[in-house]
Amino acid sequence: MAVTILGIESSCDDTSAAIVSDGILLSNVIASQQVHEEYGGVVPELASRAHQQNIVPVVDAAIRRAGISKADLSAIAFTRGPGLIGSLLVGTSFAKGLSLGLRIPIVDVNHLHGHVLSHFVRQSPDDRVPEFPFLCLLISGGNSQLIMVRSYNDMEILGRTIDDAAGEAFDKCAKVMGLPYPGGPHIDRLAAEGDPTRFRFAKPHIPGLDYSFSGLKTSFLYTLRDGLKTDPDFIERNRADLAASLQATIIAILLDKLEKAVRQTGVRTVAIGGGVSANSGVRNAVAAFCEKHGLEAFIPERKFTTDNAAMVAIAGYFKYLDGKFCEYDKAPYARVEI
């Protein structure tokens, strides 16, 4: 009998449900929330309310598109954290209630594990997946981490951000440029039209494999301040070049530590994950880096880079095979390490 997992993701502002059967993805449905754009960031209370509205139709759509019934489910995997507590409570409560009704177990998933294991989401049996061990560069709005992945359940953080993450640097710099939220995609679009050598921004000198992006952000703000002193239209005239230079600097910071990690570990396979791995410049730079150094690269499809339930379902699938189920008294959590 097939092992069929319903995955539920509700950690931030996307409500998602997916079905994985024997490791193959059958459906992946995402309902995004547009309400936050006018506020320039995610409003937790509005996010949790939208999850309440979306979760039933999203789960129903995932089951229907997979061509199965609720009776075919073996377990329900859900994101327990980290994330926004109100949003996580919606997904957690729904998963617990449905599992009780269907009399099947629940499996709790670490959101960050999900991003790492997104590379194991197969849409056909022939899809290529990484071999262990491999290095994963996890880059999102709240996390910039270098992770040694030895198995599905054995991961070690080798380096992490000590302040802002790469995604935060993109979004915060985009905001002061007057770009809509989220700013990362707009920076990516503008960077393709600009000169990445036009402006020079500060790069950190942090020992080891840890990251820092706060100095870059400050340097960017000083550049805008100085430019606006003499030209009120400085940002408008230079928006593409500013975006291209910002993106190039962030990529250089990311790859500098990635190269050090490859040298230190001797690992020959590199993967990227998280929302910032959707960035065109990051994707191209990592692919070129791996080709230059003879490394095998795993760059996820864009639909698996942002928050999605497919990664939750596949992470839950592996935990289900190991018999690692979740007790009903477990509460969601806002922060946790890998």
PDB file of N, CA and C in Angstrom, residues 96-180:
ATOM      1  N   LYS A  96      -4.040  18.678  13.369  1.00  0.00           N
ATOM      2  CA  LYS A  96      -4.419  17.829  14.502  1.00  0.00           C
ATOM      3  C   LYS A  96      -5.887  17.406  14.396  1.00  0.00           C
ATOM      4  N   GLY A  97      -6.753  18.356  14.059  1.00  0.00           N
ATOM      5  CA  GLY A  97      -8.170  18.032  13.960  1.00  0.00           C
ATOM      6  C   GLY A  97      -8.463  17.036  12.856  1.00  0.00           C
ATOM      7  N   LEU A  98      -7.834  17.226  11.691  1.00  0.00           N
ATOM      8  CA  LEU A  98      -8.067  16.308  10.572  1.00  0.00           C
ATOM      9  C   LEU A  98      -7.518  14.921  10.879  1.00  0.00           C
ATOM     10  N   SER A  99      -6.367  14.862  11.539  1.00  0.00           N
ATOM     11  CA  SER A  99      -5.779  13.558  11.857  1.00  0.00           C
ATOM     12  C   SER A  99      -6.653  12.789  12.848  1.00  0.00           C
ATOM     13  N   LEU A 100      -7.232  13.494  13.801  1.00  0.00           N
ATOM     14  CA  LEU A 100      -8.134  12.841  14.750  1.00  0.00           C
ATOM     15  C   LEU A 100      -9.378  12.316  14.037  1.00  0.00           C
ATOM     16  N   GLY A 101      -9.888  13.132  13.109  1.00  0.00           N
ATOM     17  CA  GLY A 101     -11.069  12.711  12.383  1.00  0.00           C
ATOM     18  C   GLY A 101     -10.815  11.506  11.486  1.00  0.00           C
ATOM     19  N   LEU A 102      -9.623  11.459  10.873  1.00  0.00           N
ATOM     20  CA  LEU A 102      -9.284  10.359   9.970  1.00  0.00           C
ATOM     21  C   LEU A 102      -8.585   9.207  10.679  1.00  0.00           C
ATOM     22  N   ARG A 103      -8.198   9.435  11.941  1.00  0.00           N
ATOM     23  CA  ARG A 103      -7.483   8.428  12.734  1.00  0.00           C
ATOM     24  C   ARG A 103      -6.164   8.007  12.067  1.00  0.00           C
ATOM     25  N   ILE A 104      -5.403   9.017  11.675  1.00  0.00           N
ATOM     26  CA  ILE A 104      -4.071   8.797  11.116  1.00  0.00           C
ATOM     27  C   ILE A 104      -3.094   9.700  11.867  1.00  0.00           C
ATOM     28  N   PRO A 105      -1.807   9.363  11.876  1.00  0.00           N
ATOM     29  CA  PRO A 105      -0.842  10.143  12.664  1.00  0.00           C
ATOM     30  C   PRO A 105      -0.506  11.487  12.035  1.00  0.00           C
ATOM     31  N   ILE A 106       0.088  12.358  12.842  1.00  0.00           N
ATOM     32  CA  ILE A 106       0.619  13.629  12.369  1.00  0.00           C
ATOM     33  C   ILE A 106       2.137  13.607  12.493  1.00  0.00           C
ATOM     34  N   VAL A 107       2.792  14.358  11.617  1.00  0.00           N
ATOM     35  CA  VAL A 107       4.249  14.467  11.605  1.00  0.00           C
ATOM     36  C   VAL A 107       4.597  15.946  11.590  1.00  0.00           C
ATOM     37  N   ASP A 108       5.361  16.406  12.571  1.00  0.00           N
ATOM     38  CA  ASP A 108       5.752  17.811  12.604  1.00  0.00           C
ATOM     39  C   ASP A 108       7.043  18.017  11.821  1.00  0.00           C
ATOM     40  N   VAL A 109       7.110  19.127  11.099  1.00  0.00           N
ATOM     41  CA  VAL A 109       8.246  19.415  10.221  1.00  0.00           C
ATOM     42  C   VAL A 109       8.855  20.762  10.588  1.00  0.00           C
ATOM     43  N   ASN A 110      10.163  20.787  10.679  1.00  0.00           N
ATOM     44  CA  ASN A 110      10.922  22.023  10.826  1.00  0.00           C
ATOM     45  C   ASN A 110      10.936  22.720   9.456  1.00  0.00           C
ATOM     46  N   HIS A 111      10.470  23.955   9.430  1.00  0.00           N
ATOM     47  CA  HIS A 111      10.367  24.703   8.173  1.00  0.00           C
ATOM     48  C   HIS A 111      11.707  24.763   7.423  1.00  0.00           C
ATOM     49  N   LEU A 112      12.792  24.938   8.167  1.00  0.00           N
ATOM     50  CA  LEU A 112      14.109  25.030   7.530  1.00  0.00           C
ATOM     51  C   LEU A 112      14.538  23.682   6.954  1.00  0.00           C
ATOM     52  N   HIS A 113      14.226  22.593   7.661  1.00  0.00           N
ATOM     53  CA  HIS A 113      14.477  21.265   7.113  1.00  0.00           C
ATOM     54  C   HIS A 113      13.743  21.100   5.796  1.00  0.00           C
ATOM     55  N   GLY A 114      12.519  21.626   5.749  1.00  0.00           N
ATOM     56  CA  GLY A 114      11.744  21.522   4.530  1.00  0.00           C
ATOM     57  C   GLY A 114      12.442  22.168   3.348  1.00  0.00           C
ATOM     58  N   HIS A 115      12.988  23.363   3.561  1.00  0.00           N
ATOM     59  CA  HIS A 115      13.710  24.030   2.475  1.00  0.00           C
ATOM     60  C   HIS A 115      14.906  23.195   2.012  1.00  0.00           C
ATOM     61  N   VAL A 116      15.632  22.627   2.951  1.00  0.00           N
ATOM     62  CA  VAL A 116      16.788  21.801   2.590  1.00  0.00           C
ATOM     63  C   VAL A 116      16.346  20.572   1.799  1.00  0.00           C
ATOM     64  N   LEU A 117      15.275  19.942   2.257  1.00  0.00           N
ATOM     65  CA  LEU A 117      14.822  18.697   1.637  1.00  0.00           C
ATOM     66  C   LEU A 117      13.944  18.919   0.413  1.00  0.00           C
ATOM     67  N   SER A 118      13.730  20.184   0.032  1.00  0.00           N
ATOM     68  CA  SER A 118      12.950  20.457  -1.174  1.00  0.00           C
ATOM     69  C   SER A 118      13.600  19.834  -2.408  1.00  0.00           C
ATOM     70  N   HIS A 119      14.901  19.571  -2.319  1.00  0.00           N
ATOM     71  CA  HIS A 119      15.601  18.947  -3.451  1.00  0.00           C
ATOM     72  C   HIS A 119      15.214  17.486  -3.642  1.00  0.00           C
ATOM     73  N   PHE A 120      14.492  16.933  -2.690  1.00  0.00           N
ATOM     74  CA  PHE A 120      14.066  15.538  -2.797  1.00  0.00           C
ATOM     75  C   PHE A 120      12.607  15.423  -3.238  1.00  0.00           C
ATOM     76  N   VAL A 121      12.003  16.570  -3.561  1.00  0.00           N
ATOM     77  CA  VAL A 121      10.650  16.546  -4.131  1.00  0.00           C
ATOM     78  C   VAL A 121      10.767  16.074  -5.572  1.00  0.00           C
ATOM     79  N   ARG A 122      10.256  14.898  -5.837  1.00  0.00           N
ATOM     80  CA  ARG A 122      10.321  14.330  -7.191  1.00  0.00           C
ATOM     81  C   ARG A 122       8.950  14.387  -7.847  1.00  0.00           C
ATOM     82  N   GLN A 123       8.926  14.877  -9.068  1.00  0.00           N
ATOM     83  CA  GLN A 123       7.684  14.913  -9.831  1.00  0.00           C
ATOM     84  C   GLN A 123       7.551  13.699 -10.745  1.00  0.00           C
ATOM     85  N   SER A 124       8.649  12.952 -10.883  1.00  0.00           N
ATOM     86  CA  SER A 124       8.643  11.666 -11.583  1.00  0.00           C
ATOM     87  C   SER A 124       9.737  10.812 -10.961  1.00  0.00           C
ATOM     88  N   PRO A 125       9.647   9.489 -11.085  1.00  0.00           N
ATOM     89  CA  PRO A 125      10.666   8.612 -10.465  1.00  0.00           C
ATOM     90  C   PRO A 125      12.072   8.854 -10.999  1.00  0.00           C
ATOM     91  N   ASP A 126      12.203   9.470 -12.166  1.00  0.00           N
ATOM     92  CA  ASP A 126      13.520   9.665 -12.773  1.00  0.00           C
ATOM     93  C   ASP A 126      14.176  10.978 -12.370  1.00  0.00           C
ATOM     94  N   ASP A 127      13.498  11.800 -11.587  1.00  0.00           N
ATOM     95  CA  ASP A 127      14.074  13.087 -11.183  1.00  0.00           C
ATOM     96  C   ASP A 127      15.347  12.876 -10.368  1.00  0.00           C
ATOM     97  N   ARG A 128      16.343  13.719 -10.629  1.00  0.00           N
ATOM     98  CA  ARG A 128      17.635  13.642  -9.961  1.00  0.00           C
ATOM     99  C   ARG A 128      17.551  14.276  -8.579  1.00  0.00           C
ATOM    100  N   VAL A 129      18.139  13.642  -7.571  1.00  0.00           N
ATOM    101  CA  VAL A 129      18.190  14.182  -6.212  1.00  0.00           C
ATOM    102  C   VAL A 129      19.629  14.108  -5.710  1.00  0.00           C
ATOM    103  N   PRO A 130      19.989  14.939  -4.714  1.00  0.00           N
ATOM    104  CA  PRO A 130      21.374  14.931  -4.222  1.00  0.00           C
ATOM    105  C   PRO A 130      21.723  13.629  -3.500  1.00  0.00           C
ATOM    106  N   GLU A 131      23.001  13.311  -3.542  1.00  0.00           N
ATOM    107  CA  GLU A 131      23.523  12.221  -2.722  1.00  0.00           C
ATOM    108  C   GLU A 131      24.178  12.823  -1.488  1.00  0.00           C
ATOM    109  N   PHE A 132      24.073  12.133  -0.370  1.00  0.00           N
ATOM    110  CA  PHE A 132      24.679  12.606   0.870  1.00  0.00           C
ATOM    111  C   PHE A 132      26.160  12.275   0.885  1.00  0.00           C
ATOM    112  N   PRO A 133      26.986  13.116   1.526  1.00  0.00           N
ATOM    113  CA  PRO A 133      26.631  14.415   2.117  1.00  0.00           C
ATOM    114  C   PRO A 133      26.664  15.518   1.065  1.00  0.00           C
ATOM    115  N   PHE A 134      25.987  16.633   1.362  1.00  0.00           N
ATOM    116  CA  PHE A 134      26.072  17.796   0.486  1.00  0.00           C
ATOM    117  C   PHE A 134      25.954  19.061   1.317  1.00  0.00           C
ATOM    118  N   LEU A 135      26.413  20.160   0.732  1.00  0.00           N
ATOM    119  CA  LEU A 135      26.312  21.469   1.367  1.00  0.00           C
ATOM    120  C   LEU A 135      25.074  22.167   0.845  1.00  0.00           C
ATOM    121  N   CYS A 136      24.295  22.751   1.740  1.00  0.00           N
ATOM    122  CA  CYS A 136      23.137  23.523   1.328  1.00  0.00           C
ATOM    123  C   CYS A 136      23.303  24.970   1.784  1.00  0.00           C
ATOM    124  N   LEU A 137      23.212  25.884   0.845  1.00  0.00           N
ATOM    125  CA  LEU A 137      23.196  27.307   1.144  1.00  0.00           C
ATOM    126  C   LEU A 137      21.729  27.714   1.245  1.00  0.00           C
ATOM    127  N   LEU A 138      21.250  27.890   2.474  1.00  0.00           N
ATOM    128  CA  LEU A 138      19.856  28.236   2.728  1.00  0.00           C
ATOM    129  C   LEU A 138      19.751  29.749   2.872  1.00  0.00           C
ATOM    130  N   ILE A 139      19.050  30.383   1.936  1.00  0.00           N
ATOM    131  CA  ILE A 139      18.978  31.843   1.905  1.00  0.00           C
ATOM    132  C   ILE A 139      17.518  32.271   1.745  1.00  0.00           C
ATOM    133  N   SER A 140      17.032  32.986   2.750  1.00  0.00           N
ATOM    134  CA  SER A 140      15.645  33.432   2.724  1.00  0.00           C
ATOM    135  C   SER A 140      15.549  34.783   3.410  1.00  0.00           C
ATOM    136  N   GLY A 141      14.311  35.232   3.627  1.00  0.00           N
ATOM    137  CA  GLY A 141      14.125  36.524   4.279  1.00  0.00           C
ATOM    138  C   GLY A 141      14.652  36.578   5.687  1.00  0.00           C
ATOM    139  N   GLY A 142      14.632  35.448   6.387  1.00  0.00           N
ATOM    140  CA  GLY A 142      15.059  35.452   7.779  1.00  0.00           C
ATOM    141  C   GLY A 142      16.283  34.621   8.072  1.00  0.00           C
ATOM    142  N   ASN A 143      16.787  33.899   7.069  1.00  0.00           N
ATOM    143  CA  ASN A 143      17.906  32.991   7.320  1.00  0.00           C
ATOM    144  C   ASN A 143      18.936  33.038   6.197  1.00  0.00           C
ATOM    145  N   SER A 144      20.197  33.061   6.590  1.00  0.00           N
ATOM    146  CA  SER A 144      21.310  32.830   5.670  1.00  0.00           C
ATOM    147  C   SER A 144      22.217  31.841   6.385  1.00  0.00           C
ATOM    148  N   GLN A 145      22.200  30.594   5.918  1.00  0.00           N
ATOM    149  CA  GLN A 145      22.912  29.529   6.617  1.00  0.00           C
ATOM    150  C   GLN A 145      23.642  28.625   5.628  1.00  0.00           C
ATOM    151  N   LEU A 146      24.782  28.141   6.054  1.00  0.00           N
ATOM    152  CA  LEU A 146      25.499  27.080   5.349  1.00  0.00           C
ATOM    153  C   LEU A 146      25.327  25.811   6.170  1.00  0.00           C
ATOM    154  N   ILE A 147      24.752  24.782   5.553  1.00  0.00           N
ATOM    155  CA  ILE A 147      24.361  23.581   6.287  1.00  0.00           C
ATOM    156  C   ILE A 147      25.012  22.350   5.672  1.00  0.00           C
ATOM    157  N   MET A 148      25.661  21.568   6.505  1.00  0.00           N
ATOM    158  CA  MET A 148      26.161  20.260   6.083  1.00  0.00           C
ATOM    159  C   MET A 148      25.023  19.254   6.246  1.00  0.00           C
ATOM    160  N   VAL A 149      24.622  18.643   5.159  1.00  0.00           N
ATOM    161  CA  VAL A 149      23.501  17.693   5.179  1.00  0.00           C
ATOM    162  C   VAL A 149      24.067  16.290   4.999  1.00  0.00           C
ATOM    163  N   ARG A 150      24.068  15.514   6.075  1.00  0.00           N
ATOM    164  CA  ARG A 150      24.636  14.160   6.033  1.00  0.00           C
ATOM    165  C   ARG A 150      23.569  13.098   5.761  1.00  0.00           C
ATOM    166  N   SER A 151      22.323  13.412   6.113  1.00  0.00           N
ATOM    167  CA  SER A 151      21.211  12.505   5.842  1.00  0.00           C
ATOM    168  C   SER A 151      19.926  13.313   5.977  1.00  0.00           C
ATOM    169  N   TYR A 152      18.786  12.674   5.773  1.00  0.00           N
ATOM    170  CA  TYR A 152      17.504  13.361   5.899  1.00  0.00           C
ATOM    171  C   TYR A 152      17.316  13.971   7.278  1.00  0.00           C
ATOM    172  N   ASN A 153      17.889  13.358   8.299  1.00  0.00           N
ATOM    173  CA  ASN A 153      17.673  13.838   9.668  1.00  0.00           C
ATOM    174  C   ASN A 153      18.972  14.189  10.387  1.00  0.00           C
ATOM    175  N   ASP A 154      20.049  14.396   9.631  1.00  0.00           N
ATOM    176  CA  ASP A 154      21.333  14.760  10.229  1.00  0.00           C
ATOM    177  C   ASP A 154      21.875  15.976   9.497  1.00  0.00           C
ATOM    178  N   MET A 155      21.646  17.161  10.066  1.00  0.00           N
ATOM    179  CA  MET A 155      22.079  18.417   9.464  1.00  0.00           C
ATOM    180  C   MET A 155      22.815  19.251  10.504  1.00  0.00           C
ATOM    181  N   GLU A 156      23.883  19.892  10.056  1.00  0.00           N
ATOM    182  CA  GLU A 156      24.697  20.720  10.950  1.00  0.00           C
ATOM    183  C   GLU A 156      24.910  22.084  10.328  1.00  0.00           C
ATOM    184  N   ILE A 157      24.590  23.138  11.093  1.00  0.00           N
ATOM    185  CA  ILE A 157      24.834  24.500  10.628  1.00  0.00           C
ATOM    186  C   ILE A 157      26.321  24.816  10.774  1.00  0.00           C
ATOM    187  N   LEU A 158      26.971  25.112   9.660  1.00  0.00           N
ATOM    188  CA  LEU A 158      28.388  25.477   9.675  1.00  0.00           C
ATOM    189  C   LEU A 158      28.580  26.983   9.807  1.00  0.00           C
ATOM    190  N   GLY A 159      27.619  27.740   9.295  1.00  0.00           N
ATOM    191  CA  GLY A 159      27.684  29.198   9.367  1.00  0.00           C
ATOM    192  C   GLY A 159      26.292  29.775   9.252  1.00  0.00           C
ATOM    193  N   ARG A 160      26.095  30.927   9.875  1.00  0.00           N
ATOM    194  CA  ARG A 160      24.776  31.568   9.852  1.00  0.00           C
ATOM    195  C   ARG A 160      24.970  33.079   9.910  1.00  0.00           C
ATOM    196  N   THR A 161      23.923  33.818   9.596  1.00  0.00           N
ATOM    197  CA  THR A 161      24.009  35.264   9.703  1.00  0.00           C
ATOM    198  C   THR A 161      24.045  35.682  11.172  1.00  0.00           C
ATOM    199  N   ILE A 162      24.807  36.721  11.450  1.00  0.00           N
ATOM    200  CA  ILE A 162      24.874  37.239  12.814  1.00  0.00           C
ATOM    201  C   ILE A 162      24.001  38.488  12.970  1.00  0.00           C
ATOM    202  N   ASP A 163      23.375  38.910  11.860  1.00  0.00           N
ATOM    203  CA  ASP A 163      22.459  40.060  11.918  1.00  0.00           C
ATOM    204  C   ASP A 163      21.392  39.889  10.839  1.00  0.00           C
ATOM    205  N   ASP A 164      21.355  40.768   9.863  1.00  0.00           N
ATOM    206  CA  ASP A 164      20.377  40.641   8.791  1.00  0.00           C
ATOM    207  C   ASP A 164      20.699  39.447   7.903  1.00  0.00           C
ATOM    208  N   ALA A 165      19.649  38.846   7.336  1.00  0.00           N
ATOM    209  CA  ALA A 165      19.827  37.799   6.345  1.00  0.00           C
ATOM    210  C   ALA A 165      19.855  38.431   4.956  1.00  0.00           C
ATOM    211  N   ALA A 166      20.242  37.647   3.951  1.00  0.00           N
ATOM    212  CA  ALA A 166      20.336  38.163   2.586  1.00  0.00           C
ATOM    213  C   ALA A 166      18.996  38.691   2.105  1.00  0.00           C
ATOM    214  N   GLY A 167      17.933  37.959   2.400  1.00  0.00           N
ATOM    215  CA  GLY A 167      16.609  38.393   1.975  1.00  0.00           C
ATOM    216  C   GLY A 167      16.192  39.700   2.610  1.00  0.00           C
ATOM    217  N   GLU A 168      16.550  39.882   3.885  1.00  0.00           N
ATOM    218  CA  GLU A 168      16.244  41.141   4.562  1.00  0.00           C
ATOM    219  C   GLU A 168      17.004  42.292   3.920  1.00  0.00           C
ATOM    220  N   ALA A 169      18.252  42.053   3.530  1.00  0.00           N
ATOM    221  CA  ALA A 169      19.035  43.099   2.871  1.00  0.00           C
ATOM    222  C   ALA A 169      18.376  43.513   1.560  1.00  0.00           C
ATOM    223  N   PHE A 170      17.927  42.536   0.782  1.00  0.00           N
ATOM    224  CA  PHE A 170      17.216  42.845  -0.460  1.00  0.00           C
ATOM    225  C   PHE A 170      15.961  43.671  -0.172  1.00  0.00           C
ATOM    226  N   ASP A 171      15.129  43.198   0.754  1.00  0.00           N
ATOM    227  CA  ASP A 171      13.835  43.840   1.001  1.00  0.00           C
ATOM    228  C   ASP A 171      13.981  45.227   1.612  1.00  0.00           C
ATOM    229  N   LYS A 172      14.907  45.376   2.570  1.00  0.00           N
ATOM    230  CA  LYS A 172      15.062  46.666   3.240  1.00  0.00           C
ATOM    231  C   LYS A 172      15.646  47.719   2.295  1.00  0.00           C
ATOM    232  N   CYS A 173      16.614  47.305   1.483  1.00  0.00           N
ATOM    233  CA  CYS A 173      17.193  48.250   0.519  1.00  0.00           C
ATOM    234  C   CYS A 173      16.175  48.604  -0.564  1.00  0.00           C
ATOM    235  N   ALA A 174      15.379  47.630  -0.960  1.00  0.00           N
ATOM    236  CA  ALA A 174      14.337  47.895  -1.951  1.00  0.00           C
ATOM    237  C   ALA A 174      13.320  48.899  -1.408  1.00  0.00           C
ATOM    238  N   LYS A 175      13.008  48.792  -0.138  1.00  0.00           N
ATOM    239  CA  LYS A 175      12.003  49.675   0.464  1.00  0.00           C
ATOM    240  C   LYS A 175      12.448  51.129   0.425  1.00  0.00           C
ATOM    241  N   VAL A 176      13.723  51.386   0.765  1.00  0.00           N
ATOM    242  CA  VAL A 176      14.191  52.775   0.753  1.00  0.00           C
ATOM    243  C   VAL A 176      14.349  53.307  -0.665  1.00  0.00           C
ATOM    244  N   MET A 177      14.350  52.406  -1.651  1.00  0.00           N
ATOM    245  CA  MET A 177      14.366  52.829  -3.052  1.00  0.00           C
ATOM    246  C   MET A 177      12.957  53.079  -3.574  1.00  0.00           C
ATOM    247  N   GLY A 178      11.956  52.855  -2.717  1.00  0.00           N
ATOM    248  CA  GLY A 178      10.579  53.091  -3.124  1.00  0.00           C
ATOM    249  C   GLY A 178       9.955  51.956  -3.898  1.00  0.00           C
ATOM    250  N   LEU A 179      10.532  50.754  -3.795  1.00  0.00           N
ATOM    251  CA  LEU A 179       9.997  49.600  -4.510  1.00  0.00           C
ATOM    252  C   LEU A 179       8.950  48.880  -3.662  1.00  0.00           C
ATOM    253  N   PRO A 180       7.974  48.221  -4.285  1.00  0.00           N
ATOM    254  CA  PRO A 180       6.922  47.523  -3.539  1.00  0.00           C
ATOM    255  C   PRO A 180       7.474  46.329  -2.767  1.00  0.00           C
TER     256      PRO A 180
END
